[in-house]
């Protein structure tokens, strides 16, 4: 074989080895589309997952994410639509949420920047009454949005990561005020809990009365000897049930992640699944919940991280909502 032929074959072999190849079950390997950072530099990213929704109503899905600066990026082109950095400069740990917070058929973006909670309109402007500091500056790593009382507006549920034994969970109204009955746990409430160090709640109308319940787990301080619990509260913060989670002696007790609501057997009722800190995966039956409406069923509900619209629940196209964004539902009205 001549020298040039060897070079050509060698180069072709090198290109073949370097090119990504599809595998069984994968039609084609990933193809780079775009990359976007804040204007100044690429910031450290934490645990937030991106959201995807048409937040400004222009018919184009936007991608939303941030490390310290919240970015809204045109999904098709990768162009920066807008960015927002909270005055306090805090990091974004919990996933960004997108929802019609005010119930006026316009989407808002909800994000926690360390201790600052923000509601922004679809073009990145803070809404009146925001930001708020529900926990006097302590970091929030739990964020969910759901209509707790059936009035069409959506409340914002948060929890703080500080190692405190009370007032870890709170609910804020669309106006930014703290909902009556919250925060929980109060010092006199039964049970034990430390901080909430990741997304850790779910929301559902378990009895079908139009009012939602909040379901979460507690994690107790290391070496405290106290059992963690599965708790269910009503929309006003009243405790409806508390069940001690299984635990192993001498270990960290309770659960750190969000419970998951699902029907995992052949009966009509929901179950709640809990991944514990030291006792494996635990399932509990929820009797009488065959007609429940799950509003926020696990750590992340869909691409926009928001409860489905009521009409979507009735018509059965929740999956389409997740792909198209809630703006599509708003435009159908």
Short mmCIF file of C-alpha atoms in Angstrom, two decimals:
data_model
loop_
_atom_site.label_atom_id
_atom_site.label_comp_id
_atom_site.label_asym_id
_atom_site.label_seq_id
_atom_site.Cartn_x
_atom_site.Cartn_y
_atom_site.Cartn_z
CA UNK A 1 0.00 0.00 0.00
CA UNK A 2 1.37 3.40 -0.97
CA UNK A 3 2.16 6.15 1.53
CA UNK A 4 -0.73 8.42 0.45
CA UNK A 5 -3.21 5.56 0.44
CA UNK A 6 -2.15 4.68 3.98
CA UNK A 7 -2.64 8.29 5.08
CA UNK A 8 -6.11 8.47 3.53
CA UNK A 9 -7.21 5.19 5.09
CA UNK A 10 -5.74 6.20 8.44
CA UNK A 11 -7.57 9.52 8.40
CA UNK A 12 -10.82 7.83 7.45
CA UNK A 13 -10.41 5.29 10.25
CA UNK A 14 -9.69 8.08 12.73
CA UNK A 15 -12.82 9.97 11.68
CA UNK A 16 -14.88 6.79 11.96
CA UNK A 17 -13.57 6.12 15.47
CA UNK A 18 -14.19 9.72 16.58
CA UNK A 19 -17.77 9.96 15.26
CA UNK A 20 -20.51 9.05 17.75
CA UNK A 21 -22.54 6.06 16.70
CA UNK A 22 -26.15 5.15 17.32
CA UNK A 23 -26.88 2.09 19.43
CA UNK A 24 -29.82 -0.28 19.58
CA UNK A 25 -32.83 1.63 20.90
CA UNK A 26 -31.29 5.01 19.98
CA UNK A 27 -32.19 6.28 16.48
CA UNK A 28 -29.20 8.66 16.44
CA UNK A 29 -26.68 10.07 18.89
CA UNK A 30 -27.24 13.53 20.46
CA UNK A 31 -26.41 16.45 18.18
CA UNK A 32 -25.23 19.72 19.73
CA UNK A 33 -27.92 22.40 19.32
CA UNK A 34 -26.86 25.43 21.36
CA UNK A 35 -25.25 26.63 24.58
CA UNK A 36 -26.19 29.73 26.56
CA UNK A 37 -24.66 31.41 29.61
CA UNK A 38 -25.27 34.76 31.28
CA UNK A 39 -23.64 37.68 29.48
CA UNK A 40 -20.62 37.97 31.78
CA UNK A 41 -19.54 34.31 32.19
CA UNK A 42 -20.85 30.78 32.75
CA UNK A 43 -21.87 30.50 36.41
CA UNK A 44 -21.69 27.45 38.65
CA UNK A 45 -24.84 25.37 38.23
CA UNK A 46 -26.42 23.63 41.20
CA UNK A 47 -29.31 21.13 41.40
CA UNK A 48 -32.03 23.00 39.52
CA UNK A 49 -33.41 21.24 36.45
CA UNK A 50 -34.47 23.36 33.46
CA UNK A 51 -38.13 24.12 32.77
CA UNK A 52 -39.61 24.29 29.26
CA UNK A 53 -42.68 26.42 28.46
CA UNK A 54 -43.82 29.29 26.26
CA UNK A 55 -43.67 31.90 29.03
CA UNK A 56 -44.10 35.02 26.87
CA UNK A 57 -46.91 33.74 24.61
CA UNK A 58 -45.02 34.11 21.31
CA UNK A 59 -45.64 30.52 20.26
CA UNK A 60 -42.05 29.41 20.89
CA UNK A 61 -41.06 27.17 23.79
CA UNK A 62 -38.53 28.80 26.11
CA UNK A 63 -35.93 26.99 28.22
CA UNK A 64 -35.51 28.38 31.75
CA UNK A 65 -32.60 27.63 34.07
CA UNK A 66 -29.96 29.31 36.18
CA UNK A 67 -27.05 28.94 38.55
CA UNK A 68 -27.25 32.42 40.08
CA UNK A 69 -28.83 34.24 37.11
CA UNK A 70 -32.16 32.99 35.80
CA UNK A 71 -32.08 32.64 32.00
CA UNK A 72 -34.97 32.47 29.54
CA UNK A 73 -33.63 31.10 26.25
CA UNK A 74 -35.38 30.72 22.91
CA UNK A 75 -35.66 26.98 22.52
CA UNK A 76 -35.27 26.99 18.73
CA UNK A 77 -32.36 29.39 18.31
CA UNK A 78 -30.65 29.46 21.71
CA UNK A 79 -30.92 33.25 21.77
CA UNK A 80 -31.17 34.84 25.20
CA UNK A 81 -34.70 36.20 25.68
CA UNK A 82 -34.04 37.69 29.13
CA UNK A 83 -32.13 37.13 32.34
CA UNK A 84 -32.68 38.02 35.98
CA UNK A 85 -30.34 38.01 38.98
CA UNK A 86 -31.88 38.51 42.42
CA UNK A 87 -30.66 41.54 44.40
CA UNK A 88 -29.16 39.26 47.04
CA UNK A 89 -27.12 37.32 44.49
CA UNK A 90 -28.26 33.92 45.78
CA UNK A 91 -27.95 30.60 43.96
CA UNK A 92 -30.87 28.74 42.40
CA UNK A 93 -31.02 25.28 44.01
CA UNK A 94 -34.62 24.15 43.51
CA UNK A 95 -36.07 23.69 40.03
CA UNK A 96 -37.63 26.71 38.35
CA UNK A 97 -41.45 26.54 38.13
CA UNK A 98 -43.82 27.99 35.53
CA UNK A 99 -47.49 28.55 36.33
CA UNK A 100 -50.47 30.85 36.01
CA UNK A 101 -49.94 32.00 39.58
CA UNK A 102 -52.58 34.74 39.60
CA UNK A 103 -55.23 32.78 37.73
CA UNK A 104 -55.45 35.41 34.95
CA UNK A 105 -54.42 33.11 32.04
CA UNK A 106 -50.88 34.54 31.92
CA UNK A 107 -47.83 32.50 32.88
CA UNK A 108 -45.42 33.53 35.59
CA UNK A 109 -41.97 32.15 36.41
CA UNK A 110 -41.30 31.22 40.03
CA UNK A 111 -37.75 30.79 41.33
CA UNK A 112 -35.96 30.69 44.67
CA UNK A 113 -32.62 32.49 44.78
CA UNK A 114 -31.22 31.18 48.08
CA UNK A 115 -33.41 33.11 50.56
CA UNK A 116 -35.24 35.29 47.99
CA UNK A 117 -38.45 33.99 46.42
CA UNK A 118 -39.38 35.64 43.10
CA UNK A 119 -42.42 35.65 40.85
CA UNK A 120 -41.58 37.10 37.42
CA UNK A 121 -43.79 37.73 34.43
CA UNK A 122 -43.09 36.01 31.10
CA UNK A 123 -40.63 38.72 30.13
CA UNK A 124 -38.58 38.57 33.31
CA UNK A 125 -40.02 41.49 35.29
CA UNK A 126 -40.68 40.94 39.03
CA UNK A 127 -44.38 41.02 39.89
CA UNK A 128 -45.77 43.45 42.44
CA UNK A 129 -45.12 42.29 46.00
CA UNK A 130 -42.03 40.25 45.13
CA UNK A 131 -39.34 39.24 46.10
CA UNK A 132 -40.10 37.78 49.51
CA UNK A 133 -37.96 36.11 52.16
CA UNK A 134 -40.26 33.50 53.74
CA UNK A 135 -37.55 32.31 56.14
CA UNK A 136 -35.60 35.46 57.01
CA UNK A 137 -32.94 34.72 54.41
CA UNK A 138 -32.47 30.97 54.96
CA UNK A 139 -32.01 28.97 51.75
CA UNK A 140 -35.01 27.36 50.06
CA UNK A 141 -34.47 24.04 48.29
CA UNK A 142 -38.14 23.03 48.02
CA UNK A 143 -40.47 24.78 45.59
CA UNK A 144 -43.91 23.76 44.30
CA UNK A 145 -46.91 25.63 42.87
CA UNK A 146 -50.52 24.46 43.20
CA UNK A 147 -54.05 25.78 43.67
CA UNK A 148 -54.67 24.68 47.24
CA UNK A 149 -58.14 26.14 47.80
CA UNK A 150 -59.75 25.82 44.36
CA UNK A 151 -60.04 29.56 43.66
CA UNK A 152 -58.15 29.42 40.35
CA UNK A 153 -55.00 31.15 41.63
CA UNK A 154 -51.97 29.15 42.66
CA UNK A 155 -50.15 29.19 45.94
CA UNK A 156 -46.38 28.76 46.22
CA UNK A 157 -45.08 26.10 48.61
CA UNK A 158 -41.51 26.33 49.91
CA UNK A 159 -39.29 24.84 52.59
CA UNK A 160 -35.95 25.86 54.03
CA UNK A 161 -32.72 23.95 54.31
CA UNK A 162 -31.54 25.40 57.63
CA UNK A 163 -31.05 22.87 60.43
CA UNK A 164 -33.98 24.10 62.49
CA UNK A 165 -36.64 22.07 64.30
CA UNK A 166 -39.73 24.16 63.45
CA UNK A 167 -41.23 26.41 60.77
CA UNK A 168 -39.59 24.61 57.86
CA UNK A 169 -42.57 24.55 55.42
CA UNK A 170 -44.57 27.57 54.30
CA UNK A 171 -47.19 28.62 51.76
CA UNK A 172 -47.35 32.03 50.11
CA UNK A 173 -50.31 33.59 48.33
CA UNK A 174 -49.94 35.02 44.79
CA UNK A 175 -49.69 38.46 46.41
CA UNK A 176 -46.63 37.39 48.39
CA UNK A 177 -48.33 37.26 51.78
CA UNK A 178 -47.95 34.14 53.93
CA UNK A 179 -51.07 32.00 53.95
CA UNK A 180 -52.94 31.80 57.27
CA UNK A 181 -52.00 28.67 59.21
CA UNK A 182 -48.44 28.59 57.87
CA UNK A 183 -45.50 28.07 58.32
CA UNK A 184 -45.36 24.52 59.74
CA UNK A 185 -44.15 22.73 61.81
CA UNK A 186 -44.80 24.98 64.80
CA UNK A 187 -42.79 24.29 67.99
CA UNK A 188 -45.85 22.76 69.70
CA UNK A 189 -46.71 20.47 66.77
CA UNK A 190 -46.16 16.74 67.38
CA UNK A 191 -43.21 14.94 65.86
CA UNK A 192 -39.67 15.95 65.03
CA UNK A 193 -37.90 17.38 62.00
CA UNK A 194 -34.72 19.14 60.96
CA UNK A 195 -34.10 21.06 57.74
CA UNK A 196 -35.44 20.32 54.24
CA UNK A 197 -32.34 19.83 52.13
CA UNK A 198 -33.94 19.04 48.79
CA UNK A 199 -37.34 19.04 47.11
CA UNK A 200 -39.56 17.20 49.60
CA UNK A 201 -43.32 17.67 49.16
CA UNK A 202 -46.29 16.65 47.04
CA UNK A 203 -49.78 18.14 46.67
CA UNK A 204 -53.13 16.44 45.94
CA UNK A 205 -56.83 16.85 46.61
CA UNK A 206 -57.08 13.45 48.24
CA UNK A 207 -60.80 13.43 49.09
CA UNK A 208 -62.10 15.31 46.04
CA UNK A 209 -63.56 18.23 48.01
CA UNK A 210 -61.82 20.89 45.91
CA UNK A 211 -59.26 21.68 48.63
CA UNK A 212 -55.75 20.28 48.35
CA UNK A 213 -53.66 18.47 50.92
CA UNK A 214 -49.90 18.87 51.32
CA UNK A 215 -47.89 15.66 51.76
CA UNK A 216 -44.28 15.71 52.95
CA UNK A 217 -41.74 13.74 54.93
CA UNK A 218 -39.52 14.82 57.79
CA UNK A 219 -35.87 14.09 58.37
CA UNK A 220 -34.69 14.26 61.96
CA UNK A 221 -31.39 15.55 63.20
CA UNK A 222 -28.55 13.00 63.14
CA UNK A 223 -28.22 11.00 66.35
CA UNK A 224 -31.44 12.52 67.71
CA UNK A 225 -33.08 9.12 68.21
CA UNK A 226 -36.33 10.58 66.82
CA UNK A 227 -38.32 8.92 64.03
CA UNK A 228 -38.97 10.78 60.78
CA UNK A 229 -42.58 10.99 59.67
CA UNK A 230 -44.91 11.04 56.71
CA UNK A 231 -47.24 13.99 57.26
CA UNK A 232 -50.44 15.14 55.55
CA UNK A 233 -51.71 18.67 56.18
CA UNK A 234 -54.76 20.44 54.83
CA UNK A 235 -54.52 23.64 52.78
CA UNK A 236 -54.77 25.72 55.95
CA UNK A 237 -51.82 23.96 57.59
CA UNK A 238 -53.84 21.73 59.94
CA UNK A 239 -52.30 18.30 60.46
CA UNK A 240 -54.54 15.50 59.20
CA UNK A 241 -52.21 12.55 59.64
CA UNK A 242 -48.71 11.74 60.83
CA UNK A 243 -47.11 8.31 60.50
CA UNK A 244 -43.68 7.36 61.83
CA UNK A 245 -41.41 6.10 59.04
CA UNK A 246 -39.54 2.82 59.47
CA UNK A 247 -36.01 3.29 60.72
CA UNK A 248 -32.93 1.38 61.75
CA UNK A 249 -31.42 1.94 65.18
CA UNK A 250 -28.34 4.13 65.17
CA UNK A 251 -28.93 5.56 61.70
CA UNK A 252 -30.22 8.78 60.19
CA UNK A 253 -34.01 8.61 60.41
CA UNK A 254 -36.70 9.90 58.10
CA UNK A 255 -36.65 10.88 54.42
CA UNK A 256 -34.95 13.65 52.46
CA UNK A 257 -36.72 13.49 49.09
CA UNK A 258 -40.24 14.21 47.93
CA UNK A 259 -42.91 11.51 48.37
CA UNK A 260 -44.47 10.24 45.15
CA UNK A 261 -48.23 9.79 44.70
CA UNK A 262 -49.24 6.98 42.32
CA UNK A 263 -51.64 4.08 41.95
CA UNK A 264 -49.25 1.12 42.00
CA UNK A 265 -51.72 -1.76 42.39
CA UNK A 266 -55.09 -2.94 41.08
CA UNK A 267 -57.36 -1.03 43.47
CA UNK A 268 -58.67 2.49 42.73
CA UNK A 269 -56.84 4.22 45.59
CA UNK A 270 -53.55 6.07 45.52
CA UNK A 271 -50.41 5.00 47.30
CA UNK A 272 -47.61 7.21 48.55
CA UNK A 273 -44.04 6.07 47.97
CA UNK A 274 -41.23 7.27 50.25
CA UNK A 275 -37.51 6.77 49.75
CA UNK A 276 -36.14 6.81 53.28
CA UNK A 277 -32.70 7.77 54.54
CA UNK A 278 -31.97 4.38 56.11
CA UNK A 279 -34.89 1.96 55.65
CA UNK A 280 -35.25 1.62 51.88
CA UNK A 281 -38.34 2.28 49.77
CA UNK A 282 -41.63 2.33 51.68
CA UNK A 283 -45.21 2.29 50.30
CA UNK A 284 -48.36 3.38 52.14
CA UNK A 285 -51.97 2.90 51.03
CA UNK A 286 -54.17 6.00 51.01
CA UNK A 287 -57.68 4.54 51.51
CA UNK A 288 -60.61 6.40 49.97
CA UNK A 289 -58.53 8.33 47.43
CA UNK A 290 -59.95 6.77 44.26
CA UNK A 291 -61.30 10.16 43.18
CA UNK A 292 -58.21 12.16 44.15
CA UNK A 293 -56.78 14.90 41.94
CA UNK A 294 -52.98 14.86 41.99
CA UNK A 295 -51.72 18.42 41.60
CA UNK A 296 -48.02 17.94 42.31
CA UNK A 297 -47.35 14.24 42.48
CA UNK A 298 -43.60 14.08 43.04
CA UNK A 299 -40.47 16.24 43.01
CA UNK A 300 -41.14 17.31 39.42
CA UNK A 301 -44.52 17.01 37.75
CA UNK A 302 -43.84 17.99 34.12
CA UNK A 303 -41.62 20.13 31.92
CA UNK A 304 -43.03 23.34 33.37
CA UNK A 305 -42.99 22.07 36.97
CA UNK A 306 -46.57 23.09 37.64
CA UNK A 307 -49.92 21.57 38.43
CA UNK A 308 -52.05 20.81 35.35
CA UNK A 309 -54.83 23.20 34.45
CA UNK A 310 -58.27 21.97 35.65
CA UNK A 311 -59.63 21.72 32.11
CA UNK A 312 -56.60 19.64 31.09
CA UNK A 313 -57.31 17.20 33.89
CA UNK A 314 -60.88 16.85 32.70
CA UNK A 315 -59.99 16.40 29.03
CA UNK A 316 -57.08 14.04 29.59
CA UNK A 317 -54.33 15.87 27.69
CA UNK A 318 -51.95 16.45 30.59
CA UNK A 319 -49.06 14.93 28.65
CA UNK A 320 -49.59 17.39 25.80
CA UNK A 321 -49.54 20.24 28.30
CA UNK A 322 -46.18 19.11 29.55
CA UNK A 323 -44.76 19.24 26.03
CA UNK A 324 -46.39 22.40 24.78
CA UNK A 325 -46.35 24.52 27.95
CA UNK A 326 -49.30 25.98 29.79
CA UNK A 327 -49.51 28.92 27.40
CA UNK A 328 -51.14 26.61 24.89
CA UNK A 329 -53.91 25.89 27.39
CA UNK A 330 -54.33 29.61 28.08
CA UNK A 331 -54.71 30.40 24.37
CA UNK A 332 -57.52 27.79 24.06
CA UNK A 333 -59.75 29.77 26.42
#
